[in-house]
């Protein structure tokens, strides 16, 4: 099932938590690592009042796909433009691109910032993004 690209925002003081469900690979790191903020099975599932901003940012930094990110009020979006793009091939999993990117897949085009997880196994129902299908398909690579 293809998920429509969308971004949901959750505010805590000067911190905005950004959630892009179409990028999620369901690693479960968020709700297993900080369950008072990332509340599996609840709607809304992000409760920014469940922890301090530094704990939330540290947990979001562990998100492998970039589905979760954050913005601090005092940060300027242009600050990241000088960072090099990093590519990480996860063993038996997706290709993670860190940095600002633009991509094309036939007529489909898009941009990304932070982390983006691209499918390598071919089984994703959300191509070109990883949806975690590699775990069920037995992909090795």
PDB file of C-alpha atoms in Angstrom:
ATOM      1  CA  UNK A   1       0.000   0.000   0.000  1.00  0.00           C
ATOM      2  CA  UNK A   2       1.476   3.310  -1.083  1.00  0.00           C
ATOM      3  CA  UNK A   3       1.279   6.046   1.539  1.00  0.00           C
ATOM      4  CA  UNK A   4       0.651   9.611   0.375  1.00  0.00           C
ATOM      5  CA  UNK A   5       3.632  11.872   1.138  1.00  0.00           C
ATOM      6  CA  UNK A   6       2.659  14.035   4.080  1.00  0.00           C
ATOM      7  CA  UNK A   7       4.326  15.700   7.046  1.00  0.00           C
ATOM      8  CA  UNK A   8       2.724  16.010  10.459  1.00  0.00           C
ATOM      9  CA  UNK A   9       4.098  18.433  13.030  1.00  0.00           C
ATOM     10  CA  UNK A  10       4.033  18.247  16.814  1.00  0.00           C
ATOM     11  CA  UNK A  11       5.135  21.274  18.848  1.00  0.00           C
ATOM     12  CA  UNK A  12       6.977  21.444  22.191  1.00  0.00           C
ATOM     13  CA  UNK A  13       8.195  24.908  23.137  1.00  0.00           C
ATOM     14  CA  UNK A  14      10.916  25.774  20.575  1.00  0.00           C
ATOM     15  CA  UNK A  15      11.059  22.213  19.186  1.00  0.00           C
ATOM     16  CA  UNK A  16       8.918  20.920  16.329  1.00  0.00           C
ATOM     17  CA  UNK A  17       8.823  17.144  15.799  1.00  0.00           C
ATOM     18  CA  UNK A  18       8.262  16.277  12.136  1.00  0.00           C
ATOM     19  CA  UNK A  19       6.683  12.927  11.156  1.00  0.00           C
ATOM     20  CA  UNK A  20       6.699  11.716   7.541  1.00  0.00           C
ATOM     21  CA  UNK A  21       4.823   8.390   7.598  1.00  0.00           C
ATOM     22  CA  UNK A  22       5.590   7.635   3.940  1.00  0.00           C
ATOM     23  CA  UNK A  23       9.298   7.357   4.825  1.00  0.00           C
ATOM     24  CA  UNK A  24       8.919   5.048   7.830  1.00  0.00           C
ATOM     25  CA  UNK A  25      10.591   1.621   7.630  1.00  0.00           C
ATOM     26  CA  UNK A  26       9.069   0.498  10.958  1.00  0.00           C
ATOM     27  CA  UNK A  27      12.359  -0.100  12.755  1.00  0.00           C
ATOM     28  CA  UNK A  28      10.500   0.530  16.043  1.00  0.00           C
ATOM     29  CA  UNK A  29      13.485   2.436  17.475  1.00  0.00           C
ATOM     30  CA  UNK A  30      11.350   5.461  18.268  1.00  0.00           C
ATOM     31  CA  UNK A  31       8.671   3.920  20.457  1.00  0.00           C
ATOM     32  CA  UNK A  32      10.936   1.301  21.990  1.00  0.00           C
ATOM     33  CA  UNK A  33      13.504   3.962  22.902  1.00  0.00           C
ATOM     34  CA  UNK A  34      11.188   6.700  24.156  1.00  0.00           C
ATOM     35  CA  UNK A  35       7.682   5.247  24.696  1.00  0.00           C
ATOM     36  CA  UNK A  36       6.383   8.263  26.644  1.00  0.00           C
ATOM     37  CA  UNK A  37       6.802  10.373  23.492  1.00  0.00           C
ATOM     38  CA  UNK A  38       6.336   7.863  20.665  1.00  0.00           C
ATOM     39  CA  UNK A  39       3.236   6.010  21.789  1.00  0.00           C
ATOM     40  CA  UNK A  40       2.649   2.929  19.653  1.00  0.00           C
ATOM     41  CA  UNK A  41      -1.022   2.380  18.866  1.00  0.00           C
ATOM     42  CA  UNK A  42      -2.261   5.789  20.074  1.00  0.00           C
ATOM     43  CA  UNK A  43      -3.586   8.679  17.997  1.00  0.00           C
ATOM     44  CA  UNK A  44      -1.856  11.034  17.829  1.00  0.00           C
ATOM     45  CA  UNK A  45       1.076   8.753  18.447  1.00  0.00           C
ATOM     46  CA  UNK A  46       3.623  11.541  19.071  1.00  0.00           C
ATOM     47  CA  UNK A  47       3.338  13.191  22.500  1.00  0.00           C
ATOM     48  CA  UNK A  48       6.103  15.814  22.673  1.00  0.00           C
ATOM     49  CA  UNK A  49       5.219  16.540  26.311  1.00  0.00           C
ATOM     50  CA  UNK A  50       6.379  13.029  27.287  1.00  0.00           C
ATOM     51  CA  UNK A  51      10.070  14.000  27.630  1.00  0.00           C
ATOM     52  CA  UNK A  52      12.439  16.951  27.536  1.00  0.00           C
ATOM     53  CA  UNK A  53      13.529  18.369  24.176  1.00  0.00           C
ATOM     54  CA  UNK A  54      17.087  16.980  24.393  1.00  0.00           C
ATOM     55  CA  UNK A  55      15.816  13.425  24.986  1.00  0.00           C
ATOM     56  CA  UNK A  56      13.391  13.741  22.069  1.00  0.00           C
ATOM     57  CA  UNK A  57      16.107  15.033  19.731  1.00  0.00           C
ATOM     58  CA  UNK A  58      18.511  12.267  20.786  1.00  0.00           C
ATOM     59  CA  UNK A  59      15.869   9.610  20.068  1.00  0.00           C
ATOM     60  CA  UNK A  60      14.908  11.145  16.714  1.00  0.00           C
ATOM     61  CA  UNK A  61      18.584  11.170  15.720  1.00  0.00           C
ATOM     62  CA  UNK A  62      18.417   7.349  15.892  1.00  0.00           C
ATOM     63  CA  UNK A  63      15.626   7.128  13.289  1.00  0.00           C
ATOM     64  CA  UNK A  64      17.242   5.234  10.395  1.00  0.00           C
ATOM     65  CA  UNK A  65      14.855   6.403   7.673  1.00  0.00           C
ATOM     66  CA  UNK A  66      14.369  10.086   8.366  1.00  0.00           C
ATOM     67  CA  UNK A  67      10.629   9.595   8.894  1.00  0.00           C
ATOM     68  CA  UNK A  68      11.147  11.420  12.182  1.00  0.00           C
ATOM     69  CA  UNK A  69      13.082  14.662  12.280  1.00  0.00           C
ATOM     70  CA  UNK A  70      12.953  17.910  14.206  1.00  0.00           C
ATOM     71  CA  UNK A  71      13.350  21.602  13.776  1.00  0.00           C
ATOM     72  CA  UNK A  72      14.422  24.017  16.479  1.00  0.00           C
ATOM     73  CA  UNK A  73      12.954  27.502  16.321  1.00  0.00           C
ATOM     74  CA  UNK A  74      16.324  29.248  16.277  1.00  0.00           C
ATOM     75  CA  UNK A  75      17.732  27.070  13.487  1.00  0.00           C
ATOM     76  CA  UNK A  76      17.881  28.433   9.983  1.00  0.00           C
ATOM     77  CA  UNK A  77      16.988  25.885   7.301  1.00  0.00           C
ATOM     78  CA  UNK A  78      19.919  27.075   5.178  1.00  0.00           C
ATOM     79  CA  UNK A  79      22.475  25.887   7.762  1.00  0.00           C
ATOM     80  CA  UNK A  80      22.342  22.282   6.502  1.00  0.00           C
ATOM     81  CA  UNK A  81      23.083  23.194   2.876  1.00  0.00           C
ATOM     82  CA  UNK A  82      26.855  23.075   3.442  1.00  0.00           C
ATOM     83  CA  UNK A  83      26.864  19.477   4.704  1.00  0.00           C
ATOM     84  CA  UNK A  84      28.077  16.681   2.452  1.00  0.00           C
ATOM     85  CA  UNK A  85      25.616  13.985   1.447  1.00  0.00           C
ATOM     86  CA  UNK A  86      26.295  10.628   3.080  1.00  0.00           C
ATOM     87  CA  UNK A  87      25.205   7.229   1.709  1.00  0.00           C
ATOM     88  CA  UNK A  88      24.935   4.217   4.033  1.00  0.00           C
ATOM     89  CA  UNK A  89      23.976   0.746   2.786  1.00  0.00           C
ATOM     90  CA  UNK A  90      22.369  -1.069   5.695  1.00  0.00           C
ATOM     91  CA  UNK A  91      23.188  -4.776   5.793  1.00  0.00           C
ATOM     92  CA  UNK A  92      20.189  -6.656   4.367  1.00  0.00           C
ATOM     93  CA  UNK A  93      18.238  -3.411   4.355  1.00  0.00           C
ATOM     94  CA  UNK A  94      17.729  -0.043   2.700  1.00  0.00           C
ATOM     95  CA  UNK A  95      20.115   2.540   1.338  1.00  0.00           C
ATOM     96  CA  UNK A  96      20.107   5.525   3.698  1.00  0.00           C
ATOM     97  CA  UNK A  97      20.895   8.927   2.213  1.00  0.00           C
ATOM     98  CA  UNK A  98      21.755  11.652   4.747  1.00  0.00           C
ATOM     99  CA  UNK A  99      21.709  15.227   3.531  1.00  0.00           C
ATOM    100  CA  UNK A 100      19.765  17.317   1.082  1.00  0.00           C
ATOM    101  CA  UNK A 101      18.857  15.373  -2.069  1.00  0.00           C
ATOM    102  CA  UNK A 102      16.625  15.361  -5.102  1.00  0.00           C
ATOM    103  CA  UNK A 103      15.648  12.087  -6.778  1.00  0.00           C
ATOM    104  CA  UNK A 104      13.843  10.806  -9.871  1.00  0.00           C
ATOM    105  CA  UNK A 105      12.186   7.467 -10.616  1.00  0.00           C
ATOM    106  CA  UNK A 106      10.722   7.663 -14.098  1.00  0.00           C
ATOM    107  CA  UNK A 107       8.142  10.441 -13.961  1.00  0.00           C
ATOM    108  CA  UNK A 108       8.195  10.437 -10.153  1.00  0.00           C
ATOM    109  CA  UNK A 109      10.406  13.162  -8.638  1.00  0.00           C
ATOM    110  CA  UNK A 110      11.034  14.401  -5.149  1.00  0.00           C
ATOM    111  CA  UNK A 111      13.367  15.964  -2.662  1.00  0.00           C
ATOM    112  CA  UNK A 112      14.536  14.975   0.780  1.00  0.00           C
ATOM    113  CA  UNK A 113      16.479  16.397   3.656  1.00  0.00           C
ATOM    114  CA  UNK A 114      17.913  14.787   6.736  1.00  0.00           C
ATOM    115  CA  UNK A 115      17.666  11.007   6.243  1.00  0.00           C
ATOM    116  CA  UNK A 116      15.849   9.168   3.474  1.00  0.00           C
ATOM    117  CA  UNK A 117      15.655   5.343   3.221  1.00  0.00           C
ATOM    118  CA  UNK A 118      15.504   3.952  -0.324  1.00  0.00           C
ATOM    119  CA  UNK A 119      14.457   0.372  -1.089  1.00  0.00           C
ATOM    120  CA  UNK A 120      17.212  -1.991  -2.268  1.00  0.00           C
ATOM    121  CA  UNK A 121      15.273  -5.266  -2.133  1.00  0.00           C
ATOM    122  CA  UNK A 122      12.577  -4.422  -4.690  1.00  0.00           C
ATOM    123  CA  UNK A 123       9.751  -5.610  -2.414  1.00  0.00           C
ATOM    124  CA  UNK A 124       8.632  -2.239  -1.021  1.00  0.00           C
ATOM    125  CA  UNK A 125       5.042  -1.229  -1.565  1.00  0.00           C
ATOM    126  CA  UNK A 126       6.160   2.394  -1.251  1.00  0.00           C
ATOM    127  CA  UNK A 127       8.886   2.597  -3.909  1.00  0.00           C
ATOM    128  CA  UNK A 128      11.327   4.232  -4.147  1.00  0.00           C
ATOM    129  CA  UNK A 129      11.215   4.332  -0.337  1.00  0.00           C
ATOM    130  CA  UNK A 130      11.828   1.412   1.987  1.00  0.00           C
ATOM    131  CA  UNK A 131       8.789   0.180   3.921  1.00  0.00           C
ATOM    132  CA  UNK A 132      10.515  -2.619   5.827  1.00  0.00           C
ATOM    133  CA  UNK A 133       9.544  -5.357   3.330  1.00  0.00           C
ATOM    134  CA  UNK A 134      13.176  -6.519   3.118  1.00  0.00           C
ATOM    135  CA  UNK A 135      12.716  -8.244   6.495  1.00  0.00           C
ATOM    136  CA  UNK A 136       9.889 -10.432   5.149  1.00  0.00           C
ATOM    137  CA  UNK A 137      11.355 -11.011   1.685  1.00  0.00           C
ATOM    138  CA  UNK A 138      14.620 -12.522   2.926  1.00  0.00           C
ATOM    139  CA  UNK A 139      16.681  -9.861   1.108  1.00  0.00           C
ATOM    140  CA  UNK A 140      20.432 -10.212   1.568  1.00  0.00           C
ATOM    141  CA  UNK A 141      22.810  -7.580   0.431  1.00  0.00           C
TER     142      UNK A 141
END
